[in-house]
Coordinates of C-alpha atoms and ligand atoms in Angstrom, one line a residue:
M26 CA -84.6 -24.9 -29.8
D27 CA -83.7 -27.9 -31.8
G28 CA -85.2 -31.3 -30.9
P29 CA -83.2 -33.9 -28.9
T30 CA -81.7 -35.3 -32.2
G31 CA -80.9 -31.9 -33.7
A32 CA -77.4 -30.7 -34.4
N33 CA -77.6 -28.3 -31.4
T34 CA -78.3 -30.7 -28.6
Q35 CA -75.8 -30.6 -25.8
A36 CA -74.4 -34.0 -26.8
A37 CA -73.8 -32.8 -30.4
Q38 CA -72.2 -29.6 -29.3
L39 CA -69.9 -31.4 -26.8
E40 CA -68.9 -33.9 -29.5
A41 CA -68.0 -31.0 -31.8
L42 CA -65.9 -29.5 -29.0
Y43 CA -64.1 -32.8 -28.4
A44 CA -63.4 -33.2 -32.1
E45 CA -61.8 -29.8 -32.3
M46 CA -59.7 -30.3 -29.2
R47 CA -58.6 -33.9 -29.9
P48 CA -55.9 -33.0 -32.4
R49 CA -54.4 -30.6 -29.9
S50 CA -54.3 -33.3 -27.2
L51 CA -57.0 -31.9 -24.9
Y52 CA -59.8 -34.0 -23.5
P53 CA -62.8 -33.6 -21.2
L54 CA -62.4 -35.1 -17.8
W55 CA -66.1 -35.5 -17.2
E56 CA -66.3 -38.3 -19.8
V57 CA -63.6 -40.4 -18.0
L58 CA -63.6 -39.3 -14.3
A59 CA -65.5 -42.3 -13.0
A60 CA -63.1 -44.6 -14.7
L61 CA -60.0 -42.7 -13.5
V62 CA -61.0 -42.2 -9.9
T63 CA -62.7 -45.4 -8.9
P64 CA -64.3 -46.0 -5.5
T65 CA -62.3 -49.3 -5.2
P66 CA -59.5 -50.8 -7.3
R67 CA -60.6 -52.2 -10.7
S68 CA -57.5 -54.1 -11.7
P69 CA -57.4 -55.1 -15.4
S70 CA -55.1 -58.0 -14.3
Q71 CA -56.6 -61.4 -13.8
T72 CA -56.2 -64.2 -11.4
H73 CA -54.0 -66.8 -13.1
R74 CA -52.1 -70.0 -12.3
W75 CA -49.1 -71.4 -14.1
T76 CA -48.6 -75.1 -13.7
Y77 CA -44.9 -75.7 -13.0
A78 CA -44.5 -78.9 -15.0
E79 CA -45.9 -77.3 -18.1
A80 CA -43.8 -74.1 -17.9
R81 CA -40.7 -76.2 -17.1
A82 CA -41.1 -78.3 -20.2
W83 CA -41.1 -75.2 -22.5
L84 CA -38.3 -73.6 -20.6
L85 CA -36.1 -76.7 -21.0
R86 CA -37.0 -76.7 -24.7
A87 CA -35.8 -73.1 -24.9
G88 CA -32.6 -74.4 -23.2
D89 CA -32.0 -76.6 -26.3
L90 CA -32.4 -73.7 -28.6
I91 CA -30.6 -70.7 -27.0
S92 CA -27.7 -70.4 -24.6
A93 CA -27.8 -68.3 -21.4
E94 CA -25.0 -66.2 -22.8
Q95 CA -26.8 -65.5 -26.1
A96 CA -30.1 -64.7 -24.4
E97 CA -28.3 -62.7 -21.6
R98 CA -31.1 -64.0 -19.4
R99 CA -33.0 -67.2 -20.6
V100 CA -36.4 -66.5 -19.1
L101 CA -40.0 -67.3 -19.8
I102 CA -42.1 -64.3 -18.8
L103 CA -45.2 -65.0 -16.8
E104 CA -47.4 -62.3 -18.3
N105 CA -50.8 -61.6 -16.8
P106 CA -53.5 -62.5 -19.4
G107 CA -55.3 -59.3 -18.4
L108 CA -52.2 -57.2 -19.2
P109 CA -51.2 -58.3 -22.7
G110 CA -48.1 -56.9 -24.2
T111 CA -46.8 -55.4 -21.0
S112 CA -44.6 -58.3 -19.7
A113 CA -46.2 -57.6 -16.3
V114 CA -47.7 -60.1 -13.9
T115 CA -49.4 -57.3 -12.0
P116 CA -49.5 -53.6 -13.0
S117 CA -46.4 -53.0 -11.0
L118 CA -44.5 -56.3 -11.0
Y119 CA -42.8 -58.8 -13.3
A120 CA -42.4 -62.5 -13.0
G121 CA -40.3 -64.9 -15.0
L122 CA -38.9 -68.4 -14.9
Q123 CA -35.1 -68.4 -15.5
L124 CA -33.1 -71.5 -16.6
I125 CA -29.3 -71.9 -16.2
L126 CA -27.9 -75.2 -17.5
P127 CA -24.8 -76.8 -16.2
G128 CA -21.6 -74.9 -17.1
E129 CA -23.5 -71.8 -18.2
V130 CA -23.1 -68.2 -17.1
A131 CA -25.7 -65.5 -17.3
P132 CA -23.4 -62.5 -17.7
C133 CA -22.8 -59.7 -15.2
H134 CA -25.0 -56.6 -15.4
R135 CA -26.7 -54.1 -13.1
H136 CA -29.9 -52.1 -13.4
T137 CA -32.2 -49.8 -11.5
Q138 CA -34.8 -52.6 -11.3
C139 CA -34.8 -54.5 -8.0
A140 CA -34.9 -58.3 -8.4
L141 CA -35.6 -61.3 -6.2
R142 CA -34.9 -64.9 -7.2
F143 CA -36.9 -67.7 -5.6
V144 CA -35.4 -71.1 -6.4
M145 CA -37.8 -73.6 -7.9
E146 CA -35.4 -76.5 -8.7
G147 CA -31.7 -77.5 -8.6
S148 CA -28.9 -77.0 -6.2
G149 CA -25.5 -75.4 -6.4
A150 CA -25.9 -72.7 -8.9
T151 CA -24.8 -69.3 -7.8
T152 CA -26.0 -65.7 -8.0
S153 CA -23.1 -63.4 -7.3
V154 CA -24.0 -60.0 -5.9
D155 CA -21.2 -57.4 -6.2
G156 CA -18.8 -60.4 -6.5
E157 CA -20.0 -62.5 -3.5
P158 CA -21.7 -65.8 -4.5
A159 CA -25.0 -67.0 -3.0
V160 CA -25.0 -70.8 -3.4
M161 CA -28.7 -71.5 -4.2
H162 CA -30.9 -74.4 -3.1
P163 CA -34.6 -75.0 -3.6
F164 CA -36.9 -72.4 -2.2
D165 CA -34.0 -70.1 -1.2
L166 CA -34.7 -66.4 -1.6
V167 CA -31.9 -64.3 -3.2
L168 CA -32.0 -60.6 -3.8
T169 CA -30.3 -58.4 -6.3
P170 CA -31.3 -54.9 -5.3
N171 CA -31.2 -51.8 -7.4
W172 CA -27.9 -51.1 -9.1
Q173 CA -26.0 -54.1 -7.5
W174 CA -23.9 -56.1 -10.0
H175 CA -25.1 -59.6 -10.5
D176 CA -24.3 -62.6 -12.6
H177 CA -25.5 -66.2 -12.4
G178 CA -23.5 -69.4 -12.9
N179 CA -24.3 -73.1 -12.7
P180 CA -21.3 -75.2 -11.8
S181 CA -23.7 -78.0 -10.7
A182 CA -24.6 -81.1 -12.7
G183 CA -28.3 -80.3 -13.2
P184 CA -30.5 -77.6 -14.6
M185 CA -31.3 -74.8 -12.2
I186 CA -34.6 -73.0 -12.4
W187 CA -35.8 -70.0 -10.4
L188 CA -38.6 -67.5 -10.4
D189 CA -37.4 -63.9 -11.1
G190 CA -39.5 -61.3 -9.4
L191 CA -38.7 -57.7 -10.5
D192 CA -40.2 -54.3 -10.3
I193 CA -39.8 -53.7 -14.1
P194 CA -43.3 -52.2 -14.6
T195 CA -42.8 -49.8 -11.6
V196 CA -39.5 -48.6 -12.9
R197 CA -41.1 -48.2 -16.4
H198 CA -43.9 -46.2 -14.8
F199 CA -41.4 -43.8 -13.3
D200 CA -39.3 -43.7 -16.5
A201 CA -36.2 -44.4 -14.4
S202 CA -34.6 -47.4 -16.1
F203 CA -30.8 -47.5 -16.3
A204 CA -28.8 -50.7 -17.0
E205 CA -25.2 -51.5 -17.9
K206 CA -23.1 -54.6 -18.6
L207 CA -19.8 -55.4 -17.1
D208 CA -17.1 -56.1 -19.6
L209 CA -16.4 -59.4 -17.9
P210 CA -18.8 -62.4 -17.9
A211 CA -18.6 -62.6 -14.1
H212 CA -17.8 -60.0 -11.5
P213 CA -14.3 -60.6 -10.0
P214 CA -14.7 -62.4 -6.6
T215 CA -14.9 -59.9 -3.7
A216 CA -15.9 -62.3 -0.8
P217 CA -16.4 -66.0 -0.2
A218 CA -19.9 -67.4 0.0
G219 CA -21.5 -66.8 3.4
D220 CA -19.5 -63.7 4.1
T221 CA -22.5 -61.4 4.2
A222 CA -24.5 -63.8 6.3
A223 CA -21.7 -63.9 8.9
R224 CA -21.5 -60.1 9.0
Y225 CA -25.1 -59.1 8.7
G226 CA -27.3 -62.1 9.0
H227 CA -27.3 -62.9 12.7
N228 CA -28.6 -59.8 14.4
L229 CA -25.1 -58.3 14.2
R230 CA -23.4 -55.9 11.8
P231 CA -19.9 -54.7 11.4
F232 CA -19.0 -52.1 14.1
R233 CA -19.8 -48.7 12.7
G234 CA -16.8 -46.9 11.4
S235 CA -14.8 -50.2 11.1
T236 CA -13.3 -51.4 7.8
A237 CA -15.5 -54.6 8.0
A238 CA -18.6 -52.8 6.8
R239 CA -18.4 -53.9 3.2
R240 CA -22.0 -54.2 2.0
P241 CA -24.4 -51.3 1.2
A242 CA -25.5 -50.0 4.6
A243 CA -29.1 -49.6 3.6
L244 CA -29.6 -53.1 2.2
P245 CA -26.8 -55.5 3.2
L246 CA -28.4 -59.0 3.2
F247 CA -29.2 -60.8 0.0
H248 CA -29.6 -64.5 0.7
Y249 CA -32.4 -66.0 2.8
P250 CA -32.0 -69.8 2.8
H251 CA -35.0 -72.1 2.8
D252 CA -33.7 -74.2 5.7
S253 CA -33.7 -71.1 7.9
W254 CA -37.0 -69.5 7.0
R255 CA -38.8 -72.9 7.1
Q256 CA -37.5 -73.6 10.6
S257 CA -38.8 -70.2 11.8
L258 CA -42.2 -70.7 10.1
L259 CA -42.6 -74.2 11.5
A260 CA -41.6 -73.0 15.0
L261 CA -44.3 -70.3 14.7
A262 CA -46.8 -72.9 13.6
A263 CA -46.0 -75.2 16.5
A264 CA -46.3 -72.3 19.0
E265 CA -49.7 -70.9 18.2
A266 CA -52.9 -71.0 16.2
P267 CA -52.9 -69.6 12.6
D268 CA -54.0 -66.1 11.9
P269 CA -57.6 -66.6 10.6
H270 CA -56.9 -64.6 7.4
L271 CA -53.3 -65.4 6.7
G272 CA -52.3 -68.6 8.4
H273 CA -48.9 -68.5 10.0
A274 CA -47.1 -65.7 8.1
L275 CA -43.6 -64.3 8.3
E276 CA -42.2 -61.4 6.3
F277 CA -38.6 -61.4 5.0
L278 CA -37.0 -58.3 6.4
N279 CA -34.1 -56.0 5.7
P280 CA -32.0 -56.1 8.8
A281 CA -30.8 -52.5 8.3
D282 CA -34.1 -51.0 9.1
G283 CA -36.6 -53.8 9.9
G284 CA -38.5 -52.9 6.7
P285 CA -39.4 -54.9 3.6
I286 CA -36.6 -56.6 1.7
M287 CA -36.4 -54.0 -1.1
P288 CA -37.8 -50.4 -1.6
T289 CA -40.4 -51.6 -4.0
I290 CA -41.0 -55.3 -3.2
A291 CA -42.0 -57.1 0.0
A292 CA -41.9 -60.9 0.4
H293 CA -43.3 -63.3 2.9
V294 CA -44.0 -67.0 3.6
R295 CA -47.2 -68.6 4.9
H296 CA -48.0 -71.9 6.5
L297 CA -51.5 -73.4 6.7
P298 CA -52.0 -76.5 8.7
A299 CA -53.6 -79.4 6.9
G300 CA -57.4 -78.9 6.6
F301 CA -57.2 -75.2 7.5
T302 CA -59.2 -72.7 5.5
T303 CA -58.6 -68.9 5.9
L304 CA -61.3 -66.3 6.1
P305 CA -61.5 -64.1 3.0
R306 CA -59.1 -61.2 2.8
R307 CA -58.5 -58.6 0.2
A308 CA -55.5 -56.2 -0.1
T309 CA -54.3 -53.6 -2.5
D310 CA -51.1 -55.4 -3.2
G311 CA -51.6 -57.9 -6.1
T312 CA -49.5 -60.8 -5.1
V313 CA -47.5 -63.6 -6.8
F314 CA -47.5 -66.8 -4.9
V315 CA -45.4 -70.0 -5.2
V316 CA -46.6 -73.2 -3.7
V317 CA -43.5 -74.5 -1.8
E318 CA -45.1 -77.5 0.0
G319 CA -48.4 -79.3 -0.2
H320 CA -51.6 -78.8 -2.1
G321 CA -54.8 -76.9 -1.7
T322 CA -57.2 -74.5 -3.3
A323 CA -57.3 -70.8 -3.8
V324 CA -60.7 -69.2 -4.0
V325 CA -60.5 -65.8 -5.6
D326 CA -63.8 -63.9 -5.7
G327 CA -65.6 -67.2 -5.5
E328 CA -63.6 -68.9 -8.3
E329 CA -61.6 -72.0 -7.3
T330 CA -58.0 -72.7 -8.5
P331 CA -56.3 -75.9 -7.4
L332 CA -52.8 -75.5 -6.1
A333 CA -50.0 -78.1 -6.4
E334 CA -46.3 -77.9 -5.5
R335 CA -44.3 -75.3 -7.4
D336 CA -47.4 -73.9 -9.1
I337 CA -47.4 -70.1 -9.4
L338 CA -50.5 -68.0 -8.8
V339 CA -51.1 -64.3 -9.2
V340 CA -54.0 -62.7 -7.3
P341 CA -54.8 -59.1 -8.4
S342 CA -55.3 -56.2 -6.1
W343 CA -58.5 -56.2 -4.1
R344 CA -59.7 -59.6 -5.1
S345 CA -61.1 -61.6 -2.1
L346 CA -58.7 -64.5 -1.4
T347 CA -59.5 -67.6 0.6
L348 CA -56.9 -70.4 0.9
Q349 CA -57.8 -74.0 1.7
A350 CA -55.1 -76.3 2.7
G351 CA -55.6 -79.9 1.5
S352 CA -52.4 -80.9 3.3
R353 CA -49.8 -78.8 5.1
L354 CA -49.5 -75.8 2.7
I355 CA -46.5 -73.6 2.6
L356 CA -46.5 -70.6 0.2
F357 CA -44.0 -67.9 -0.7
G358 CA -45.4 -64.6 -1.9
Y359 CA -44.2 -61.2 -3.2
S360 CA -45.9 -58.0 -3.9
D361 CA -45.5 -54.2 -4.2
R362 CA -46.7 -53.7 -0.6
A363 CA -43.3 -52.1 0.2
A364 CA -43.9 -49.3 -2.3
Q365 CA -47.6 -48.9 -1.5
E366 CA -46.9 -48.5 2.2
K367 CA -44.4 -45.7 1.5
L368 CA -46.9 -44.0 -0.8
G369 CA -49.7 -44.3 1.8
L370 CA -51.7 -46.5 -0.6
F371 CA -51.8 -49.9 1.1
R372 CA -55.2 -51.1 2.4
E373 CA -56.6 -54.5 3.4
S374 CA -60.0 -55.7 4.3
K375 CA -60.8 -58.8 6.3
A376 CA -64.1 -60.6 6.2
H377 CA -65.2 -61.7 9.7
N378 CA -66.7 -65.0 10.7
P379 CA -70.2 -65.4 9.2
Ligands
GTQ29 O1 -31.4 -61.8 -13.9 O2 -31.0 -59.7 -14.1 O3 -36.1 -62.2 -15.5 O4 -32.4 -58.3 -15.7 C1 -35.5 -60.1 -16.2 C2 -34.6 -59.1 -16.3 C3 -34.0 -61.4 -15.0 C4 -31.7 -60.7 -14.3 C5 -35.2 -61.3 -15.6 C6 -33.3 -59.3 -15.7 C7 -33.1 -60.5 -15.0

């Protein structure tokens, strides 16, 4: 037998085996098993906060340099510092800040990626979905689901900025990206603003089999105005004590099935009364938050991040999150929980009172 440093040790023989196999794309699982099948999530993504004022200044500078038409979408990508080169904010999701200046149009296209828009600033720009405009106001949620035509226009007098949330990395993961452009800058009008809200937005829908059913049956609604979700959230807050881990929380739903807003993305809003601190909670859905109202602190695995209005915060999968409200704090959040629940992957863990 050779000694432990000899050419015939197990390690040396294995290394020789690996070297022979490598050019033929064969590798030993036992060297990587612990890193592949981890006992708990080990997200490479990091907790990160983008300050709105800083991002906004750079976005407006881009607005001086390139038009929405030329860019197709004039967007600053919020890339997670732990996922360089991926354009991803979490391993499954994308986030970007989009700017449309007065008079501009972001031309009509459609793609297999699902998108949400959460308005950060400005009033009166429109996102048209299959030819029906949603007139956007601050903190409105607008959806452009998988394969629905959409274009954006800004007939208002001021810049319009919103957060784009898409499932780009998920679609890339499945190698299922398709996209096409319409030959026209904007989709021909098919319905006036508010038409879908009237037909599908009030716990009603067009009578089955009638000609009035004009939207896709599986996902008809695409505009969730701030006024209306805020009123519901504050009514809940007035009615009962906050959930210890979440505060008052309401999920946006798809009226067709009571499920999340899109097949891959779920979204919700939270309210924390002034001075309230949540108990720590972790969940498998890495989440992008927008501060809608107020200020506070996010404590993620013990590390504090101050939160101010319009800041954007990403909290990766399975990090312990505690929220402290310095004033009344209202947050919007989106995550891949919709996809994870379908796949049987979603888990959460709630710390109990010490
Ligand atoms: O508005 O369709 O931020 O296709 C990234 C990709 C926005 C959009 C983004 C897109 C869009």
